[in-house]
Amino acid sequence: MSTELATIGKNDLAVPRIPSQAEQETVRDILQEFSQMNVWRNNFAAQWEECAALIAPNSRNTFFYGSYNWPGQKKTQQQVDATGMMALHRFAAICDSMLTPRNMEWHQLRADNDYVMKDRLTRLYFEQATRVLFKYRYNPMSGFIGQNQNNWQSLGAFGNAGMFIDRFDGRQYGNMRGARYKALPLGEMFLRENHQGLNDGFIRWFRLTAYQAVQKWGLERLPANLRPALEANSQWGYDFLHCVRPRKDYDSERYDAKGMPFGSYYVSIQGQCLMAPEGGYRSLPLAVSRYDQAPNEIYGRGPAMMVLPALKTLNAQKTTFLKQGHRAADPVLLTGDDGIVGFSMRPGALNPGGVNADGRAMVHVLPTGDINTNEKMMDMERDLIRDAFLESLFRLILDEKVLTATQVTEIVNQKGILIGPTLGRQTEYLGLMIDRELDVLGEQGLLPPMPPRLQEARGEYRVVYTSPLARTQRAGEAAGFMRAVETAKEIANITQDPAYLDPFDFDVALPAIAEIQGVPESWMADQNKIEGKRKNRAKAMQAQQQIQVMPAQAAMMKAQAVQAKAGMGQPAAGVVQ
């Protein structure tokens, strides 16, 4: 028995807790709902299992309730070709760089009412609140970076992802405050929707040892049938459920759990009892992402599910390709019935009787088929897979040798058109996550005090996305401006009239284009520097003009002097009387 468990007496282990009738009814209701969720999700689980075998083998055998994997179990037996796995990792990198890049603030907060946003204190509040969000989100203890990357991979492989956000448990870290992020494995996540198609709750299935259960909920909540496992310090995991759903008896005037819109219940499957008193959340702690949804379905479908036939075909083709390559490198030999006995394939070996008296070979190689045809067929399937994972879109600029600014803008605009409908819906996931983060940080008093005008507006806000994807979706504006300028420039060249460029306000357009193309603000000159540059340029032009007119002015002054002398009766220079 471990040192921690040794402090628990046998008398304590022998005292079981008897659930009340109300608790038993709650547990039965949750188990019944979970049973239905499990049945309705099984068809998806079967497809997720197929996708996992081909591109995400670490997730194999995790999608059905009750499945178990021994630690270190091998899972790559069915994987022959790695194209899908590589495309999945690149898809996750694309999502991360386009939606949540860690090197920039990819969203901002602002008041939902433009009049409220005119207040300087309100603008400063939202600027500070945004910085606080990014500070705690990217804190090393939050786990956001790694968990978010796991979610992008889950989205690409299975079309679903869920981020659980809760306050950081800092009891062992000097009472540190903040948020903690956990990407829930898809096999543990059972979703529910309301009548408007919004995710309004979930049930999570997970395993803990008896010792871990005591750590989380205390000894007094441990079911009687798990106490022998605790006493033996068993490392076997037992089944638990975490159910979060809208509360039927919600009362906004109360300050206990019933004053929160979402109820929270931890259930032990083995003991069929609640592991903690009824709790609650002011905001849904799970931010769900779904890549593409079919009608009347709660769960999404991802890129891998869309090209699952191509993944299977490529895997089969790769198997054939390997056989062909093996036979080409180590060929099968054909000999006659009375052919050579003991034929040696050793380098430098001599095989008497290998040719007949006429010099014709008595041993032939079995044809392996056209390996080039198989390779071309594999390339076709690879292209389909890479297109589905958006990989091919990001080769447009790299494949070109020389591009003008207009061509780059056009390519960025095309990327925005193509990836916007797919990645653009992930703002639903990010929006729910930001709402939850603000709730968690505000509960701990980590947000700045709200200014009076925003208090009058009840703190209503909206999220403005500034990620590369948001900029890419605005690239159409920059592309249209560049096309119009090119047209006007051609007309001005033809007519030799620069007035055709007058309708364009470059002072407004160029900073906006720089923002769309991701130029850092610190690289741009402010208005004072721009005015200074223009003044210096005007002075330089004026000085240059003066230098250019000086010879003419000197000649004119000389002519005036000659004329003045002539008027006074004096002979002009060079005139002989």
Short mmCIF file of C-alpha atoms in Angstrom, two decimals, residues 105-458:
data_model
loop_
_atom_site.label_atom_id
_atom_site.label_comp_id
_atom_site.label_asym_id
_atom_site.label_seq_id
_atom_site.Cartn_x
_atom_site.Cartn_y
_atom_site.Cartn_z
CA GLU A 105 -3.21 38.37 -31.23
CA TRP A 106 -5.65 36.58 -33.51
CA HIS A 107 -8.75 38.26 -32.12
CA GLN A 108 -9.84 41.40 -30.36
CA LEU A 109 -12.76 42.36 -28.15
CA ARG A 110 -15.01 45.34 -28.68
CA ALA A 111 -18.38 46.61 -27.52
CA ASP A 112 -21.38 45.28 -29.39
CA ASN A 113 -22.72 48.85 -29.60
CA ASP A 114 -20.74 51.35 -31.69
CA TYR A 115 -21.86 54.21 -29.47
CA VAL A 116 -20.39 52.48 -26.40
CA MET A 117 -17.18 51.91 -28.32
CA LYS A 118 -16.73 55.68 -28.74
CA ASP A 119 -15.93 55.86 -25.04
CA ARG A 120 -12.14 55.87 -24.56
CA LEU A 121 -12.32 54.03 -21.23
CA THR A 122 -14.31 51.28 -22.93
CA ARG A 123 -11.75 50.96 -25.70
CA LEU A 124 -8.94 50.78 -23.17
CA TYR A 125 -10.86 48.16 -21.18
CA PHE A 126 -11.27 45.85 -24.17
CA GLU A 127 -7.62 46.32 -25.15
CA GLN A 128 -6.52 45.34 -21.65
CA ALA A 129 -9.01 42.46 -21.43
CA THR A 130 -7.70 41.06 -24.74
CA ARG A 131 -4.14 41.14 -23.40
CA VAL A 132 -5.24 39.36 -20.21
CA LEU A 133 -6.90 36.64 -22.29
CA PHE A 134 -3.77 35.99 -24.32
CA LYS A 135 -1.57 36.15 -21.23
CA TYR A 136 -3.42 33.35 -19.42
CA ARG A 137 -4.24 31.40 -22.59
CA TYR A 138 -0.57 31.05 -23.54
CA ASN A 139 0.67 30.56 -20.00
CA PRO A 140 2.84 27.40 -20.00
CA MET A 141 0.66 25.83 -17.29
CA SER A 142 -2.57 26.32 -19.25
CA GLY A 143 -1.73 23.65 -21.85
CA PHE A 144 -3.53 25.55 -24.60
CA ILE A 145 -0.91 25.20 -27.34
CA GLY A 146 -0.61 21.42 -27.23
CA GLN A 147 -4.30 20.77 -26.58
CA ASN A 148 -5.36 23.09 -29.39
CA GLN A 149 -3.02 21.26 -31.78
CA ASN A 150 -4.63 17.96 -30.73
CA ASN A 151 -8.03 19.44 -31.52
CA TRP A 152 -7.02 20.52 -35.02
CA GLN A 153 -5.78 17.00 -35.72
CA SER A 154 -9.00 15.50 -34.36
CA LEU A 155 -10.97 17.89 -36.57
CA GLY A 156 -9.09 16.80 -39.68
CA ALA A 157 -9.19 13.09 -38.94
CA PHE A 158 -12.71 12.73 -37.51
CA GLY A 159 -14.51 16.04 -38.13
CA ASN A 160 -15.07 16.77 -34.42
CA ALA A 161 -13.10 18.30 -31.58
CA GLY A 162 -13.88 19.55 -28.08
CA MET A 163 -11.93 21.83 -25.75
CA PHE A 164 -12.81 21.63 -22.05
CA ILE A 165 -11.95 24.91 -20.28
CA ASP A 166 -11.97 25.23 -16.51
CA ARG A 167 -10.16 27.23 -13.86
CA PHE A 168 -6.62 26.09 -13.14
CA ASP A 169 -6.22 23.93 -10.03
CA GLY A 170 -3.29 25.68 -8.40
CA ARG A 171 -3.32 23.95 -5.03
CA GLN A 172 0.07 22.40 -5.75
CA TYR A 173 1.41 25.44 -7.62
CA GLY A 174 1.32 28.21 -5.03
CA ASN A 175 -2.41 28.87 -5.57
CA MET A 176 -1.71 29.97 -9.13
CA ARG A 177 -4.75 31.31 -10.94
CA GLY A 178 -5.79 31.10 -14.56
CA ALA A 179 -7.42 28.65 -16.98
CA ARG A 180 -6.68 25.04 -17.89
CA TYR A 181 -7.42 23.52 -21.30
CA LYS A 182 -8.09 19.87 -22.11
CA ALA A 183 -8.76 18.48 -25.58
CA LEU A 184 -11.26 15.72 -24.88
CA PRO A 185 -10.62 12.52 -26.87
CA LEU A 186 -13.48 12.04 -29.30
CA GLY A 187 -14.20 8.55 -27.96
CA GLU A 188 -14.96 10.05 -24.52
CA MET A 189 -17.24 12.82 -25.81
CA PHE A 190 -20.99 12.34 -26.26
CA LEU A 191 -22.77 15.49 -27.47
CA ARG A 192 -26.31 16.78 -27.23
CA GLU A 193 -28.09 19.60 -29.07
CA ASN A 194 -31.04 21.85 -28.34
CA HIS A 195 -33.95 22.61 -30.66
CA GLN A 196 -31.90 25.25 -32.51
CA GLY A 197 -29.01 22.92 -33.31
CA LEU A 198 -26.68 24.41 -30.70
CA ASN A 199 -24.57 22.22 -28.46
CA ASP A 200 -26.11 22.65 -25.00
CA GLY A 201 -24.47 19.83 -23.06
CA PHE A 202 -22.43 16.65 -23.13
CA ILE A 203 -21.55 13.48 -21.28
CA ARG A 204 -17.92 12.55 -20.95
CA TRP A 205 -16.88 8.96 -20.25
CA PHE A 206 -13.46 8.52 -18.63
CA ARG A 207 -11.52 6.16 -16.38
CA LEU A 208 -9.78 6.72 -13.03
CA THR A 209 -8.15 4.39 -10.55
CA ALA A 210 -9.71 4.18 -7.11
CA TYR A 211 -6.81 6.22 -5.73
CA GLN A 212 -7.32 8.96 -8.34
CA ALA A 213 -11.04 9.01 -7.53
CA VAL A 214 -10.25 9.63 -3.85
CA GLN A 215 -7.85 12.41 -4.86
CA LYS A 216 -10.56 14.10 -6.92
CA TRP A 217 -13.67 13.60 -4.79
CA GLY A 218 -12.56 12.39 -1.37
CA LEU A 219 -12.84 9.08 0.43
CA GLU A 220 -16.39 9.66 1.65
CA ARG A 221 -17.71 9.69 -1.95
CA LEU A 222 -16.00 6.45 -3.03
CA PRO A 223 -18.48 3.61 -3.76
CA ALA A 224 -18.29 0.54 -1.54
CA ASN A 225 -17.34 -1.78 -4.42
CA LEU A 226 -14.25 0.33 -5.24
CA ARG A 227 -12.87 0.36 -1.70
CA PRO A 228 -11.11 -3.03 -2.00
CA ALA A 229 -9.34 -1.69 -5.10
CA LEU A 230 -8.27 1.37 -3.11
CA GLU A 231 -6.95 -0.78 -0.27
CA ALA A 232 -4.98 -2.93 -2.76
CA ASN A 233 -3.72 0.19 -4.58
CA SER A 234 -5.03 -1.31 -7.83
CA GLN A 235 -3.92 0.40 -11.05
CA TRP A 236 -7.03 -0.70 -12.94
CA GLY A 237 -9.17 2.14 -14.26
CA TYR A 238 -12.89 2.31 -13.43
CA ASP A 239 -15.63 4.00 -15.45
CA PHE A 240 -17.02 7.41 -14.57
CA LEU A 241 -19.30 9.89 -16.34
CA HIS A 242 -19.37 13.67 -16.25
CA CYS A 243 -22.76 14.96 -17.34
CA VAL A 244 -23.29 18.66 -18.09
CA ARG A 245 -26.73 19.71 -19.28
CA PRO A 246 -29.21 22.61 -18.98
CA ARG A 247 -30.77 22.79 -15.54
CA LYS A 248 -34.53 22.36 -15.41
CA ASP A 249 -34.84 24.15 -12.06
CA TYR A 250 -32.58 27.10 -12.94
CA ASP A 251 -33.20 30.17 -10.76
CA SER A 252 -31.09 33.23 -11.59
CA GLU A 253 -31.82 34.74 -8.17
CA ARG A 254 -30.01 31.97 -6.30
CA TYR A 255 -26.30 31.91 -5.48
CA ASP A 256 -25.81 28.14 -5.19
CA ALA A 257 -25.58 25.49 -7.91
CA LYS A 258 -29.23 25.98 -8.88
CA GLY A 259 -28.38 29.57 -9.75
CA MET A 260 -26.25 28.36 -12.68
CA PRO A 261 -27.79 27.57 -16.09
CA PHE A 262 -25.91 24.28 -16.54
CA GLY A 263 -25.94 21.43 -14.05
CA SER A 264 -22.86 19.27 -13.46
CA TYR A 265 -23.00 15.64 -12.28
CA TYR A 266 -20.20 13.11 -11.76
CA VAL A 267 -21.45 9.50 -11.84
CA SER A 268 -19.65 6.26 -10.98
CA ILE A 269 -20.72 3.47 -13.32
CA GLN A 270 -19.57 0.71 -10.94
CA GLY A 271 -21.29 2.15 -7.88
CA GLN A 272 -24.14 3.91 -9.78
CA CYS A 273 -23.91 6.91 -7.48
CA LEU A 274 -22.94 10.57 -7.63
CA MET A 275 -19.30 11.17 -6.87
CA ALA A 276 -19.83 14.81 -5.84
CA PRO A 277 -22.72 17.05 -4.81
CA GLU A 278 -24.64 18.56 -7.68
CA GLY A 279 -22.61 21.38 -9.22
CA GLY A 280 -23.03 23.80 -12.07
CA TYR A 281 -21.52 26.17 -14.63
CA ARG A 282 -22.46 29.68 -15.66
CA SER A 283 -21.21 28.93 -19.18
CA LEU A 284 -20.84 25.67 -21.06
CA PRO A 285 -17.29 24.43 -20.28
CA LEU A 286 -16.92 22.57 -23.59
CA ALA A 287 -16.21 24.42 -26.85
CA VAL A 288 -17.13 22.08 -29.72
CA SER A 289 -15.81 22.22 -33.27
CA ARG A 290 -17.46 20.37 -36.16
CA TYR A 291 -15.95 20.51 -39.64
CA ASP A 292 -19.04 19.72 -41.71
CA GLN A 293 -22.46 18.54 -40.59
CA ALA A 294 -24.92 16.43 -42.54
CA PRO A 295 -28.67 16.98 -42.07
CA ASN A 296 -30.12 15.60 -38.81
CA GLU A 297 -26.70 14.73 -37.41
CA ILE A 298 -25.10 16.03 -34.22
CA TYR A 299 -21.54 15.02 -35.04
CA GLY A 300 -19.47 16.40 -37.89
CA ARG A 301 -17.68 14.77 -40.78
CA GLY A 302 -14.08 15.67 -41.50
CA PRO A 303 -11.74 15.69 -44.51
CA ALA A 304 -10.58 12.12 -43.82
CA MET A 305 -14.16 10.84 -43.89
CA MET A 306 -14.74 12.65 -47.20
CA VAL A 307 -11.76 10.94 -48.87
CA LEU A 308 -11.92 7.65 -46.98
CA PRO A 309 -12.28 5.70 -50.28
CA ALA A 310 -9.11 7.38 -51.59
CA LEU A 311 -7.24 6.55 -48.36
CA LYS A 312 -8.27 2.90 -48.61
CA THR A 313 -7.43 2.76 -52.32
CA LEU A 314 -4.01 4.31 -51.78
CA ASN A 315 -3.27 1.85 -48.98
CA ALA A 316 -4.13 -1.08 -51.29
CA GLN A 317 -2.16 0.42 -54.19
CA LYS A 318 0.88 0.91 -51.96
CA THR A 319 0.70 -2.76 -50.98
CA THR A 320 0.75 -3.77 -54.67
CA PHE A 321 3.49 -1.25 -55.40
CA LEU A 322 5.69 -2.74 -52.69
CA LYS A 323 5.13 -6.23 -54.08
CA GLN A 324 6.05 -5.06 -57.57
CA GLY A 325 9.16 -3.28 -56.32
CA HIS A 326 10.22 -6.31 -54.30
CA ARG A 327 9.79 -8.61 -57.28
CA ALA A 328 11.69 -6.19 -59.54
CA ALA A 329 14.61 -5.99 -57.10
CA ASP A 330 14.55 -9.69 -56.16
CA PRO A 331 12.91 -11.32 -59.20
CA VAL A 332 11.12 -14.64 -59.41
CA LEU A 333 12.98 -16.93 -61.82
CA LEU A 334 11.34 -19.31 -64.33
CA THR A 335 13.15 -22.50 -65.32
CA GLY A 336 12.20 -25.53 -67.35
CA ASP A 337 11.13 -28.87 -65.89
CA ASP A 338 14.58 -30.28 -66.56
CA GLY A 339 16.35 -26.99 -65.92
CA ILE A 340 19.29 -26.10 -63.71
CA VAL A 341 19.49 -27.59 -60.26
CA GLY A 342 20.97 -25.54 -57.45
CA PHE A 343 20.86 -22.20 -59.30
CA SER A 344 22.87 -19.61 -57.30
CA MET A 345 21.86 -15.92 -56.98
CA ARG A 346 25.11 -15.01 -55.22
CA PRO A 347 27.06 -12.14 -56.86
CA GLY A 348 29.83 -13.51 -59.06
CA ALA A 349 28.42 -17.06 -59.03
CA LEU A 350 28.77 -19.37 -62.06
CA ASN A 351 25.70 -21.36 -63.08
CA PRO A 352 26.57 -23.99 -65.71
CA GLY A 353 23.69 -24.74 -68.04
CA GLY A 354 22.21 -21.25 -67.73
CA VAL A 355 22.25 -20.96 -71.52
CA ASN A 356 21.89 -23.60 -74.25
CA ALA A 357 24.28 -24.32 -77.11
CA ASP A 358 22.72 -21.50 -79.15
CA GLY A 359 23.27 -18.95 -76.33
CA ARG A 360 19.57 -18.69 -75.44
CA ALA A 361 18.91 -18.12 -71.73
CA MET A 362 17.42 -21.11 -70.00
CA VAL A 363 16.26 -19.01 -67.01
CA HIS A 364 13.74 -16.14 -67.31
CA VAL A 365 12.38 -13.48 -64.91
CA LEU A 366 8.69 -13.47 -64.07
CA PRO A 367 7.16 -10.17 -65.35
CA THR A 368 6.11 -7.86 -62.50
CA GLY A 369 3.68 -5.68 -64.42
CA ASP A 370 3.96 -1.97 -65.24
CA ILE A 371 5.10 -0.38 -61.99
CA ASN A 372 4.91 3.11 -63.52
CA THR A 373 1.17 2.75 -64.07
CA ASN A 374 0.69 1.85 -60.41
CA GLU A 375 2.77 4.85 -59.37
CA LYS A 376 0.65 7.22 -61.48
CA MET A 377 -2.52 5.79 -59.95
CA MET A 378 -1.08 6.37 -56.48
CA ASP A 379 -0.25 9.99 -57.36
CA MET A 380 -3.87 10.56 -58.40
CA GLU A 381 -5.14 9.37 -55.01
CA ARG A 382 -2.48 11.42 -53.19
CA ASP A 383 -3.62 14.57 -54.98
CA LEU A 384 -7.21 13.97 -53.87
CA ILE A 385 -6.12 13.47 -50.27
CA ARG A 386 -3.93 16.57 -50.23
CA ASP A 387 -6.74 18.65 -51.72
CA ALA A 388 -9.14 17.50 -49.01
CA PHE A 389 -6.65 18.50 -46.29
CA LEU A 390 -6.09 21.93 -47.94
CA GLU A 391 -2.42 21.16 -48.46
CA SER A 392 -2.35 21.89 -52.18
CA LEU A 393 -3.73 25.41 -51.69
CA PHE A 394 -0.60 26.48 -49.87
CA ARG A 395 1.69 25.47 -52.73
CA LEU A 396 0.38 28.17 -55.06
CA ILE A 397 2.87 30.84 -54.05
CA LEU A 398 5.76 28.42 -53.53
CA ASP A 399 5.37 26.93 -57.02
CA GLU A 400 5.73 30.34 -58.71
CA LYS A 401 9.20 31.71 -59.39
CA VAL A 402 8.48 35.44 -59.78
CA LEU A 403 5.27 37.12 -58.68
CA THR A 404 4.19 40.71 -58.79
CA ALA A 405 2.37 42.29 -55.86
CA THR A 406 -0.89 42.07 -57.79
CA GLN A 407 -0.39 38.35 -58.49
CA VAL A 408 0.34 37.62 -54.83
CA THR A 409 -2.79 39.50 -53.81
CA GLU A 410 -4.86 37.53 -56.32
CA ILE A 411 -3.50 34.19 -55.03
CA VAL A 412 -4.22 35.15 -51.42
CA ASN A 413 -7.73 36.12 -52.49
CA GLN A 414 -8.21 32.73 -54.15
CA LYS A 415 -7.04 30.94 -51.01
CA GLY A 416 -9.49 32.94 -48.96
CA ILE A 417 -12.34 31.99 -51.29
CA LEU A 418 -11.47 28.29 -51.13
CA ILE A 419 -10.72 27.83 -47.44
CA GLY A 420 -13.24 30.32 -46.06
CA PRO A 421 -16.31 28.03 -46.21
CA THR A 422 -14.47 25.19 -44.44
CA LEU A 423 -12.19 26.79 -41.88
CA GLY A 424 -14.43 29.82 -41.51
CA ARG A 425 -17.02 27.93 -39.49
CA GLN A 426 -14.40 27.25 -36.83
CA THR A 427 -15.16 30.71 -35.44
CA GLU A 428 -18.06 28.90 -33.74
CA TYR A 429 -15.53 26.85 -31.79
CA LEU A 430 -13.32 29.84 -31.03
CA GLY A 431 -16.25 32.04 -30.06
CA LEU A 432 -17.53 29.52 -27.50
CA MET A 433 -14.00 29.13 -26.16
CA ILE A 434 -13.53 32.89 -25.71
CA ASP A 435 -16.89 33.20 -23.90
CA ARG A 436 -15.85 30.46 -21.51
CA GLU A 437 -12.40 31.97 -20.95
CA LEU A 438 -13.87 35.33 -20.03
CA ASP A 439 -16.22 33.62 -17.57
CA VAL A 440 -13.40 31.64 -15.92
CA LEU A 441 -11.03 34.59 -15.66
CA GLY A 442 -13.76 36.97 -14.51
CA GLU A 443 -14.79 34.55 -11.76
CA GLN A 444 -11.23 34.75 -10.40
CA GLY A 445 -11.11 38.55 -10.60
CA LEU A 446 -8.42 38.54 -13.27
CA LEU A 447 -10.21 40.88 -15.70
CA PRO A 448 -9.89 44.66 -15.37
CA PRO A 449 -12.79 46.60 -13.78
CA MET A 450 -15.54 47.42 -16.25
CA PRO A 451 -15.97 51.15 -17.11
CA PRO A 452 -19.33 52.85 -16.34
CA ARG A 453 -20.59 53.12 -19.90
CA LEU A 454 -19.92 49.43 -20.57
CA GLN A 455 -21.69 48.56 -17.30
CA GLU A 456 -24.73 50.47 -18.55
CA ALA A 457 -24.58 48.33 -21.70
CA ARG A 458 -24.51 45.21 -19.45
#
